[in-house]
Coordinates of C-alpha atoms and ligand atoms in Angstrom, one line a residue:
X239 CA 10.3 -22.9 -6.1
X240 CA 12.3 -20.9 -8.5
X241 CA 10.2 -18.4 -10.6
X242 CA 11.4 -17.4 -13.9
X243 CA 13.1 -14.3 -14.1
X244 CA 14.8 -12.6 -17.3
X245 CA 18.3 -11.8 -17.3
X246 CA 17.4 -8.1 -16.5
X247 CA 15.1 -8.9 -13.6
X248 CA 17.7 -11.1 -12.1
X249 CA 20.1 -8.4 -12.1
X250 CA 17.3 -5.8 -10.8
X251 CA 16.9 -8.3 -8.0
X252 CA 20.5 -8.8 -7.1
X253 CA 20.8 -5.0 -7.1
X254 CA 18.0 -4.6 -4.9
X255 CA 19.3 -7.4 -2.6
X256 CA 22.6 -5.8 -2.3
X257 CA 21.2 -2.3 -1.2
X258 CA 18.7 -3.8 1.1
X259 CA 21.1 -6.2 2.8
X260 CA 23.5 -3.3 3.1
X261 CA 22.4 0.2 4.1
X262 CA 18.8 -0.6 4.6
X263 CA 19.3 -3.3 6.9
X264 CA 21.7 -1.4 9.1
X265 CA 19.2 1.4 9.5
X266 CA 16.0 -0.7 10.2
X267 CA 16.3 -0.7 13.9
X268 CA 17.0 2.9 14.1
X269 CA 14.1 3.7 11.9
X270 CA 11.8 1.8 14.2
X271 CA 13.3 3.2 17.5
X272 CA 13.4 6.8 16.5
X273 CA 9.9 6.7 14.6
X274 CA 11.7 9.2 12.2
X275 CA 11.0 9.0 8.2
X276 CA 14.0 7.3 6.6
X277 CA 15.3 10.0 4.4
X278 CA 18.5 8.1 3.9
X279 CA 16.8 5.2 2.8
X280 CA 14.7 7.2 0.4
X281 CA 17.8 8.8 -1.1
X282 CA 19.3 5.2 -1.3
X283 CA 16.1 4.3 -3.3
X284 CA 16.0 7.2 -5.6
X285 CA 19.9 6.9 -6.5
X286 CA 19.5 3.3 -7.3
X287 CA 16.3 4.4 -9.7
X288 CA 13.8 2.7 -7.5
X289 CA 11.6 5.7 -6.8
X290 CA 9.2 6.1 -9.6
X291 CA 10.7 3.1 -11.5
X292 CA 7.2 2.3 -12.9
X293 CA 6.9 5.6 -14.4
X294 CA 7.0 5.6 -18.3
X295 CA 10.2 6.8 -20.0
X296 CA 8.4 9.3 -21.5
X297 CA 7.9 10.9 -18.2
X298 CA 11.4 10.2 -17.1
X299 CA 11.0 7.0 -15.4
X300 CA 12.4 3.6 -16.3
X301 CA 9.3 2.2 -17.5
X302 CA 9.4 -1.1 -15.5
X303 CA 6.5 -3.2 -14.8
X304 CA 4.7 -3.7 -11.5
X305 CA 6.4 -7.2 -11.4
X306 CA 9.9 -5.6 -11.5
X307 CA 8.8 -3.3 -8.8
X308 CA 7.5 -6.3 -6.7
X309 CA 11.1 -7.8 -7.0
X310 CA 12.8 -4.8 -5.6
X311 CA 9.8 -4.3 -2.7
X312 CA 10.1 -7.7 -1.6
X313 CA 14.0 -7.3 -1.0
X314 CA 13.5 -4.1 0.9
X315 CA 10.7 -5.5 3.0
X316 CA 12.9 -8.6 4.0
X317 CA 15.0 -6.2 5.9
X318 CA 12.9 -3.1 6.6
X319 CA 8.9 -3.0 6.0
X320 CA 8.9 0.7 6.1
X321 CA 11.3 1.1 3.2
X322 CA 9.4 -1.8 1.3
X323 CA 6.3 0.5 1.9
X324 CA 7.8 3.5 0.6
X325 CA 8.9 1.6 -2.5
X326 CA 5.3 0.4 -2.9
X327 CA 3.8 4.0 -2.8
X328 CA 6.6 5.4 -5.1
X329 CA 5.7 3.1 -7.9
X330 CA 1.8 2.0 -7.3
X331 CA -1.3 3.3 -6.0
X332 CA -1.7 7.3 -6.4
X333 CA 1.1 7.5 -8.8
X334 CA -0.1 4.9 -11.1
X335 CA -3.7 6.4 -11.1
X336 CA -2.6 9.7 -12.1
X337 CA -0.3 8.2 -14.9
X338 CA -3.0 6.0 -16.0
X339 CA -5.9 8.3 -16.0
X340 CA -4.3 11.7 -15.9
X341 CA -4.2 14.3 -18.6
X342 CA -0.8 14.6 -20.2
X343 CA -0.2 17.7 -18.0
X344 CA -1.1 15.8 -14.7
X345 CA 1.2 12.9 -15.8
X346 CA 4.4 15.2 -16.3
X347 CA 3.6 17.1 -13.3
X348 CA 3.2 13.9 -10.9
X349 CA 5.9 11.7 -12.3
X350 CA 8.8 14.2 -11.0
X351 CA 7.6 13.6 -7.6
X352 CA 8.3 9.9 -7.1
X353 CA 11.5 10.5 -9.1
X354 CA 12.8 13.2 -6.9
X355 CA 12.1 10.9 -3.9
X356 CA 8.8 11.9 -2.7
X357 CA 6.5 9.0 -1.6
X358 CA 2.9 10.2 -2.8
X359 CA 0.0 9.7 -0.2
X360 CA -3.4 8.4 -1.5
X361 CA -6.3 9.8 0.7
X362 CA -9.2 7.7 0.9
X363 CA -10.4 6.6 4.5
X364 CA -12.3 9.2 6.7
X365 CA -13.3 8.5 10.4
X366 CA -16.8 7.4 9.4
X367 CA -15.8 5.7 6.0
X368 CA -13.5 2.9 6.4
X369 CA -14.3 -0.4 4.8
X370 CA -17.3 1.6 3.4
X371 CA -14.9 4.0 1.6
X372 CA -17.5 5.4 -0.7
X373 CA -19.4 6.6 2.3
X374 CA -16.9 9.4 2.4
X375 CA -18.1 12.8 3.0
X376 CA -15.1 15.1 2.2
X377 CA -16.7 17.3 -0.5
X378 CA -15.1 19.2 -3.4
X379 CA -17.3 21.9 -4.9
X380 CA -16.9 23.5 -8.2
X381 CA -16.3 27.2 -8.1
X382 CA -15.2 28.5 -11.4
X383 CA -11.8 27.0 -12.3
X384 CA -11.2 25.6 -8.9
X385 CA -12.5 22.9 -6.6
X386 CA -12.8 24.1 -3.0
X387 CA -12.4 20.8 -0.8
X388 CA -13.4 20.5 2.8
X389 CA -13.3 17.4 4.8
X390 CA -11.1 15.1 6.9
X391 CA -9.1 11.9 6.3
X392 CA -7.2 9.9 8.5
X393 CA -4.8 6.8 8.8
X394 CA -3.0 8.7 5.9
X395 CA 0.3 7.1 5.2
X396 CA 3.0 9.8 4.8
X397 CA 1.1 12.6 6.2
X398 CA 3.3 15.5 6.8
X399 CA 6.3 13.9 4.6
X400 CA 4.6 13.3 1.3
X401 CA 4.2 16.3 -1.2
X402 CA 2.1 14.8 -3.9
X403 CA -1.4 13.9 -2.8
X404 CA -4.2 11.9 -4.5
X405 CA -7.6 13.2 -2.4
X406 CA -10.5 11.3 -2.9
X407 CA -13.9 13.5 -2.5
X408 CA -17.5 13.7 -3.5
X409 CA -18.1 16.3 -6.2
X410 CA -20.5 18.9 -6.7
X411 CA -21.0 21.2 -9.5
X412 CA -21.4 24.7 -9.3
X413 CA -25.3 24.3 -8.7
X414 CA -24.7 22.1 -5.7
X415 CA -25.8 18.7 -7.4
X416 CA -23.4 15.7 -6.8
X417 CA -21.8 14.5 -9.7
X418 CA -19.7 11.3 -8.1
X419 CA -16.4 10.5 -6.6
X420 CA -13.3 12.0 -8.1
X421 CA -9.7 12.4 -7.3
X422 CA -7.9 15.6 -6.9
X423 CA -4.2 16.3 -7.2
X424 CA -2.8 18.6 -4.3
X425 CA 0.9 19.4 -3.9
X426 CA 1.3 20.1 -0.2
X427 CA 3.7 23.0 -0.4
X428 CA 1.9 24.6 -3.3
X429 CA -1.5 25.1 -1.7
X430 CA -3.2 26.5 1.3
X431 CA -5.6 24.7 3.3
X432 CA -4.3 21.2 3.7
X433 CA -3.6 20.6 7.3
X434 CA -1.6 17.7 8.8
X435 CA -3.5 16.7 11.8
X436 CA -2.5 14.2 14.7
X437 CA -0.1 11.2 14.0
X438 CA -1.2 7.8 15.1
X439 CA 1.1 6.3 17.7
X440 CA 1.3 3.0 15.8
X441 CA 2.2 -0.7 16.6
X442 CA 4.5 -1.3 13.8
X443 CA 6.1 0.3 10.7
X444 CA 6.9 3.3 13.2
X445 CA 9.2 5.1 10.7
X446 CA 6.4 6.3 8.4
X447 CA 3.7 8.6 9.8
X448 CA 0.1 7.8 9.6
X449 CA -1.9 11.1 10.2
X450 CA -4.9 12.9 9.8
X451 CA -5.4 15.4 6.7
X452 CA -7.7 18.2 7.3
X453 CA -8.9 20.0 4.2
X454 CA -10.2 23.5 5.0
X455 CA -11.3 25.5 1.8
X456 CA -8.4 23.6 0.0
X457 CA -8.5 25.1 -3.4
X458 CA -7.5 22.8 -6.4
X459 CA -7.2 24.3 -9.8
X460 CA -9.9 22.2 -11.9
X461 CA -7.1 21.1 -14.2
X462 CA -5.8 19.0 -11.2
X463 CA -9.1 17.2 -10.9
X464 CA -8.4 13.3 -11.9
X465 CA -11.5 12.3 -13.9
X466 CA -11.3 8.8 -15.2
X467 CA -12.6 8.0 -18.5
X468 CA -16.1 6.7 -17.7
X469 CA -16.7 10.0 -16.0
X470 CA -17.5 10.7 -12.4
X471 CA -20.6 8.9 -11.8
X472 CA -18.7 5.5 -12.2
X473 CA -15.1 7.0 -11.7
X474 CA -14.7 5.8 -8.0
X475 CA -14.5 2.1 -9.4
X476 CA -12.2 2.9 -11.9
X477 CA -9.9 5.0 -9.7
X478 CA -9.9 2.3 -7.3
X479 CA -8.9 -0.2 -10.0
X480 CA -5.4 1.7 -9.5
X481 CA -5.5 0.4 -6.1
X482 CA -5.1 -3.4 -7.1
X483 CA -1.6 -2.4 -7.9
X484 CA -1.0 -0.9 -4.4
X485 CA -2.7 -4.0 -3.0
X486 CA -0.2 -6.4 -4.6
X487 CA 2.4 -4.0 -3.4
X488 CA 1.2 -4.4 0.2
X489 CA 1.1 -8.0 -0.2
X490 CA 4.5 -8.0 -1.1
X491 CA 5.8 -6.1 2.0
X492 CA 4.0 -8.9 4.0
X493 CA 5.8 -11.5 1.7
X494 CA 9.1 -9.6 2.3
X495 CA 8.8 -9.4 6.0
X496 CA 7.7 -13.2 6.4
X497 CA 10.9 -14.1 4.2
X498 CA 13.0 -11.9 6.1
X499 CA 12.1 -13.2 9.4
X500 CA 12.3 -16.8 8.1
X501 CA 16.0 -16.3 6.8
X502 CA 17.2 -15.3 10.2
X503 CA 15.1 -17.9 12.1
X504 CA 16.5 -20.4 10.1
X505 CA 20.0 -19.3 10.7
X506 CA 19.5 -19.3 14.3
X507 CA 18.0 -22.8 14.4
X508 CA 21.5 -24.1 12.9
X509 CA 23.4 -22.1 15.4
X510 CA 21.8 -22.1 18.6
X511 CA 22.2 -25.5 20.7
X512 CA 20.3 -26.8 23.5
X513 CA 20.7 -30.4 25.1
X514 CA 23.9 -30.7 23.5
X515 CA 22.9 -30.1 20.0
X516 CA 21.6 -27.4 17.4
X517 CA 17.9 -26.9 17.9
X518 CA 17.5 -27.5 14.3
X519 CA 17.7 -31.2 14.8
X520 CA 14.5 -31.2 16.9
X521 CA 11.7 -32.5 14.7
X522 CA 9.1 -30.1 16.0
X523 CA 11.0 -27.0 15.0
X524 CA 11.6 -28.7 11.6
X525 CA 8.0 -29.1 10.9
X526 CA 7.5 -25.2 12.1
X527 CA 10.3 -24.1 9.4
X528 CA 8.7 -26.3 6.8
X529 CA 5.2 -24.9 7.5
X530 CA 6.8 -21.3 7.3
X531 CA 8.8 -22.3 4.1
X532 CA 5.4 -23.5 2.6
X533 CA 3.4 -20.4 3.3
X534 CA 6.3 -18.0 2.0
X535 CA 6.3 -20.1 -1.1
X536 CA 2.3 -20.0 -1.7
X537 CA 2.5 -16.3 -0.9
X538 CA 5.2 -15.6 -3.3
X539 CA 3.3 -17.8 -6.1
X540 CA 0.1 -15.5 -5.6
X541 CA 1.8 -12.1 -5.3
X542 CA 3.9 -12.7 -8.5
X543 CA 0.9 -14.2 -10.3
X544 CA -1.1 -11.1 -9.3
X545 CA 1.8 -8.7 -10.6
X546 CA 1.6 -10.1 -14.1
X547 CA -2.0 -10.6 -14.2
X548 CA -4.3 -7.7 -15.7
X549 CA -7.8 -6.9 -15.0
X550 CA -10.7 -7.4 -17.6
X551 CA -11.4 -4.7 -20.4
X552 CA -7.9 -3.8 -21.2
X553 CA -7.1 -2.8 -17.6
X554 CA -3.2 -2.0 -17.2
X555 CA -3.7 -3.0 -13.3
X556 CA -3.6 -6.3 -12.0
X557 CA -6.8 -8.2 -11.8
X558 CA -8.9 -7.5 -8.8
X559 CA -9.5 -11.3 -7.9
X560 CA -5.9 -12.1 -8.2
X561 CA -4.5 -8.9 -6.2
X562 CA -7.3 -9.8 -3.3
X563 CA -6.4 -13.4 -3.0
X564 CA -2.5 -12.5 -3.0
X565 CA -3.0 -9.9 -0.4
X566 CA -5.3 -11.7 1.7
X567 CA -2.8 -14.8 1.7
X568 CA 0.4 -13.2 2.1
X569 CA -0.9 -10.9 4.8
X570 CA -2.0 -13.8 6.9
X571 CA 1.0 -15.9 6.2
X572 CA 3.2 -12.8 7.3
X573 CA 1.5 -12.7 10.9
X574 CA 1.9 -16.3 11.3
X575 CA 5.4 -16.6 9.8
X576 CA 6.8 -13.6 11.9
X577 CA 5.3 -15.0 14.9
X578 CA 6.6 -18.5 14.3
X579 CA 10.0 -16.9 13.6
X580 CA 9.9 -15.1 17.2
X581 CA 8.9 -18.5 18.7
X582 CA 11.9 -20.2 17.5
X583 CA 14.2 -17.5 18.7
X584 CA 12.9 -18.3 22.1
X585 CA 13.3 -15.3 24.7
X586 CA 15.9 -13.4 22.2
X587 CA 12.8 -13.1 19.7
X588 CA 10.9 -11.1 22.5
X589 CA 13.9 -8.6 22.8
X590 CA 14.0 -5.4 20.7
X591 CA 17.7 -6.4 19.9
X592 CA 16.3 -8.8 17.5
X593 CA 14.8 -8.0 14.1
X594 CA 12.1 -10.6 14.3
X595 CA 10.2 -8.5 17.1
X596 CA 10.1 -5.6 15.0
X597 CA 8.7 -7.7 11.9
X598 CA 5.8 -9.3 13.8
X599 CA 4.8 -5.7 14.8
X600 CA 5.3 -4.7 11.0
X601 CA 3.5 -7.6 9.6
X602 CA 0.4 -7.1 11.7
X603 CA -0.8 -4.1 9.6
X604 CA -1.3 -5.9 6.4
X605 CA -4.6 -7.6 7.3
X606 CA -6.1 -4.3 8.1
X607 CA -4.8 -1.5 5.7
X608 CA -5.7 -1.3 2.1
X609 CA -8.7 -3.6 2.5
X610 CA -9.3 -6.0 5.6
X611 CA -8.9 -9.5 5.4
X612 CA -12.7 -9.9 5.7
X613 CA -13.7 -7.3 2.9
X614 CA -11.2 -9.1 0.7
X615 CA -12.9 -12.4 1.4
X616 CA -16.2 -10.8 0.4
X617 CA -14.7 -9.6 -2.7
X618 CA -13.3 -13.1 -3.5
X619 CA -16.7 -14.9 -2.5
X620 CA -18.4 -12.4 -4.9
X621 CA -16.2 -13.1 -7.9
X622 CA -16.5 -17.0 -7.1
X623 CA -20.4 -16.9 -6.8
X624 CA -20.8 -14.3 -9.7
X625 CA -22.8 -12.3 -7.1
X626 CA -22.9 -8.7 -5.8
X627 CA -22.7 -8.8 -2.3
X628 CA -24.0 -5.5 -0.9
X629 CA -22.9 -4.8 2.7
X630 CA -25.6 -2.4 3.6
X631 CA -28.6 -3.7 5.5
X632 CA -31.0 -2.9 2.6
X633 CA -28.6 -3.8 -0.3
X634 CA -27.3 -1.3 -2.5
X635 CA -28.3 2.2 -1.9
X636 CA -27.8 4.0 -5.1
X637 CA -27.5 7.6 -4.9
X638 CA -30.2 9.2 -7.1
X639 CA -28.1 11.8 -8.7
X640 CA -30.9 12.8 -11.2
X641 CA -33.4 13.4 -8.4
X642 CA -30.8 15.5 -6.8
X643 CA -30.1 17.5 -9.7
X644 CA -33.7 18.1 -10.4
X645 CA -34.3 19.2 -6.7
X646 CA -31.5 21.4 -7.0
X647 CA -32.8 23.0 -10.1
X648 CA -36.3 23.6 -8.6
Ligands
LIG2074 P1 -13.9 -0.6 9.8 O1 -14.2 -0.5 8.3 O2 -14.4 0.0 10.6 O3 -13.8 -2.4 10.0 C1 -13.7 -2.6 11.6 C2 -13.7 -4.2 11.4 O4 -14.8 -4.8 10.9 C3 -12.7 -4.7 10.7 O5 -12.2 -6.0 11.0 C4 -13.3 -5.2 9.3 O6 -12.9 -6.3 8.7 C5 -14.7 -5.6 9.8 N1 -15.6 -5.3 8.8 C6 -16.2 -3.9 8.2 N2 -17.3 -4.0 7.5 C7 -17.4 -5.4 7.0 C8 -18.3 -6.3 6.3 N3 -19.1 -5.6 5.6 N4 -18.2 -7.7 6.6 C9 -17.1 -8.2 7.4 N5 -16.4 -7.5 8.2 C10 -16.4 -6.1 8.1 N6 -6.2 4.6 4.1 C11 -6.2 5.5 3.2 O7 -7.1 6.3 2.3 N7 -4.7 6.0 2.8 C12 -3.7 5.5 3.3 O8 -2.4 5.9 3.0 C13 -3.9 4.5 4.4 N8 -2.7 3.8 4.9 C14 -3.0 3.0 6.1 C15 -2.1 2.4 6.8 C16 -2.2 1.7 8.1 C17 -1.1 1.4 8.9 C18 -3.6 1.3 8.5 C19 -3.8 0.3 9.5 C20 -4.5 1.9 7.6 C21 -4.4 2.6 6.6 N9 -5.6 3.1 6.0 C22 -5.2 4.1 4.6 C23 -6.9 3.0 6.3 C24 -7.3 1.5 5.8 O9 -7.5 1.3 4.4 C25 -8.6 1.2 6.5 O10 -8.2 1.2 8.1 C26 -9.3 0.0 6.2 O11 -9.8 0.3 5.0 C27 -10.4 -0.6 7.3 O12 -11.1 0.7 7.5 P2 -11.5 0.8 9.3 O13 -10.0 0.8 10.0 O14 -11.9 2.3 9.5 O15 -12.0 -0.4 9.8

């Protein structure tokens, strides 16, 4: 299926494709083998204008849309999942949350990081708060004109290489009363008390570190607190809205990996001969290829649709339902398609000398990170049924902020 792209988008896609299939593809195996962050690829992305391309022109970016970014990310991920993910985080998630909800000064401050080649880190998940993200215990205590942050995050993509961090924490006022959950902008080399902890030995996407981050009396100027328009009490939901862009981005990396593995598997089918003829002539394999092609087409339609969608109430971010459906479908499709691509290669597919082995490992993450497939199904079901689907045993546990305030005052 051909999706309508403007002339500019076709040119953008062609430029991204040339870069991806040139130097990014050549580096991909080495990035995986050395497990080192691909600074060379980042420099290629930066020079091409792909780091911070969604940043508004006013702040120095190209002012491109999420859909434009999706076109670029898909190309990068089709040869290197790690580079695809860097392109996601340099254009979506933390940076788009700050650019949407931040003060003018915060926007100017944050924009310069991806534009200079930094992949911002979004810090939500904690050892005891994964799918139940709002159970986080990292706290930010107001002390005069600073917030003092203490706590621990884990599985933070880019830990140790990212400079700009958006840290989510429970906020307490000077009297110790809880205010809700807010975001805090921290620049790694401009603060003390932000320690990079252990790195996870990951299955795939090995060129990008996943680490613990420990906050020990990390002082953040109050002017770097990201308070969404509806205030702290309802702020977490609003801040998480920005995550819908990142969710579409994650789905795009999955789509790119599926499409990339399909492309090389298709070539192999035409090339490899057994029983005196190309294996592409065997109907069993033709049908596998047809299913793979269909899964990719469906995933692409959902992703592109989600990228141009907008959530309710004038949201600048993709619609939560569209983003959830797109990421759910694309991530599961990627697991299946990359795995089938490996199968089509026979023993060669099982060798680390063939990119499909890496793509299988890289694709596996996307049904987990950024909202598991199970949690996305719950979200989708809730929207379809028009029901809130509380996951705690006794339904919603609404933290009684007023009561807490009164107790504090007493
Ligand atoms: P858990 O929540 O403990 O879930 C365990 C299992 O139970 C899962 O299968 C889950 O689907 C299932 N489950 C849990 N609750 C329910 C329920 N109510 N109904 C049905 N099933 C349920 N986080 C960040 O903040 N920043 C990052 O940059 C980041 N990067 C990541 C990168 C990678 C490679 C990975 C793997 C994770 C990353 N994460 C990041 C964390 C990610 O968002 C969490 O892993 C995810 O939210 C799930 O949390 P968990 O791993 O603790 O699983």
